[in-house]
Amino acid sequence: MQKQEIGQFLIEDQNDILIINWLFFDGLALEKNKKGLYGYIDTEGKLKIPWQYKEAYQFYEGLARVQNKEGLWGYIDTEGNLKIPYQYKYGADFHEGLALVKIENGLYGYIDKEGNPIVECQYDLAGDFHDGMANVLDNQSRLWGYIDKEGNQIIECQYDLAGDFHDGMAEVGNSKKWGRLLGYIDKNGKLVIPYQYYNAWDFRNGMARVGNSHGLEGYINKKGTMILPYQYNFLCASNFQNGLALVKIEKGLYGYIDKEGNLKIPYQYKQATSFYEDLACVQNKEGLWEYIDTEGNLKILCPDYKDIYPFWDDFALVKNNKGYGYIDKDGDQVVQCQYKDAHYFHNNASIVVDNNNNKFVLRKGIKNISV
């Protein structure tokens, strides 16, 4: 693997910073000063968009929602230009090109990235768009249904629980008819999988986790067929990543199963994570940390680290007695362990704090100091 250069940049005006968001989105990270105002820094630690917002959030789909001192919400671009004027009582992040907004009368609707109203503000509550559909609450019946991106009511309001659509399916509930049991509908509103689950999660890659009344979990396919039977303790099973799901047995050991329910990587780890960038963090029975691939092969042995974390942007955060640093997928130390606090790389940059509480941005692709 070709080694990447890493630059370190001191964050400007950090004595005035109260809170900083660790992750960069669209090359900017959110921070809050001691006066309670938000702004954004770039990947060289410079204040790109000045502290001026009462509330602010990270960038999604090129725009960030911000609140002015009068309490109204609008949207800015990555240059700090106000693209959609302050006029909303609330504004959500953009999803699939549309954002949920709330106007003066307390009703919700949707706008596009030019600020054009796409779906009239008419709902007491509503959710973000996923798979081209959004859940909305009927003001009279207080039940949920679904609309499309033109505002057409595709599925009538009839549920008291309505999840987001993923893989063309959404989990729903109707307590008056079925108590607390949940089932799944398709995008036409057809009940594809009957009400039978005490817990139900989104479909991902054609499979969903479901739970029974005994607190056990299993996995179903989109036909409702039980692919993996109820056998996993609550909160000890994960969604599938790289075709594998992390599961834990009663003895407290972790392993990985495939989508047919086969034990692909045996129960042998004291701690483990899901797969990220084709690698997972595991702690063996001797207490040593390792990275394994999807075949269970040892890829990186980490005897010198107290903690290791998943790979993001080809780097992984690690910790030894000297502090936090980073390794690459060859296991080589690309940033020495020296920081008292640090976070994942995201968008090729990370924020770290040294032992003197100085805050820095580490940035890939540039070399200005030995780190």
PDB file of C-alpha atoms in Angstrom, residues 36-38 40 52-57 64-76 82 86 88-91:
ATOM      1  CA  GLY A  36     -22.721  29.818  22.429  1.00  0.00           C
ATOM      2  CA  LEU A  37     -22.461  30.532  18.700  1.00  0.00           C
ATOM      3  CA  TYR A  38     -21.656  27.970  15.997  1.00  0.00           C
ATOM      4  CA  TYR A  40     -17.286  25.799  10.803  1.00  0.00           C
ATOM      5  CA  GLN A  52     -22.782  33.384  14.106  1.00  0.00           C
ATOM      6  CA  TYR A  53     -25.451  30.698  14.450  1.00  0.00           C
ATOM      7  CA  LYS A  54     -27.599  29.962  17.475  1.00  0.00           C
ATOM      8  CA  GLU A  55     -27.799  26.333  16.324  1.00  0.00           C
ATOM      9  CA  ALA A  56     -26.137  24.531  13.418  1.00  0.00           C
ATOM     10  CA  TYR A  57     -25.581  21.034  12.058  1.00  0.00           C
ATOM     11  CA  ALA A  64     -26.327  22.647   6.336  1.00  0.00           C
ATOM     12  CA  ARG A  65     -29.276  23.776   8.420  1.00  0.00           C
ATOM     13  CA  VAL A  66     -28.558  26.751  10.655  1.00  0.00           C
ATOM     14  CA  GLN A  67     -30.594  28.838  13.082  1.00  0.00           C
ATOM     15  CA  ASN A  68     -30.209  32.611  13.429  1.00  0.00           C
ATOM     16  CA  LYS A  69     -30.353  34.599  16.659  1.00  0.00           C
ATOM     17  CA  GLU A  70     -34.088  35.158  16.160  1.00  0.00           C
ATOM     18  CA  GLY A  71     -34.697  31.410  16.227  1.00  0.00           C
ATOM     19  CA  LEU A  72     -35.516  30.911  12.538  1.00  0.00           C
ATOM     20  CA  TRP A  73     -33.925  28.193  10.398  1.00  0.00           C
ATOM     21  CA  GLY A  74     -32.360  28.462   6.959  1.00  0.00           C
ATOM     22  CA  TYR A  75     -29.711  26.639   4.907  1.00  0.00           C
ATOM     23  CA  ILE A  76     -26.143  27.556   3.941  1.00  0.00           C
ATOM     24  CA  LEU A  82     -27.336  31.655   2.764  1.00  0.00           C
ATOM     25  CA  TYR A  86     -34.259  32.134   7.477  1.00  0.00           C
ATOM     26  CA  TYR A  88     -38.728  28.199   9.241  1.00  0.00           C
ATOM     27  CA  LYS A  89     -39.573  27.279  12.829  1.00  0.00           C
ATOM     28  CA  TYR A  90     -37.615  24.087  12.198  1.00  0.00           C
ATOM     29  CA  GLY A  91     -35.526  22.602   9.394  1.00  0.00           C
TER      30      GLY A  91
END
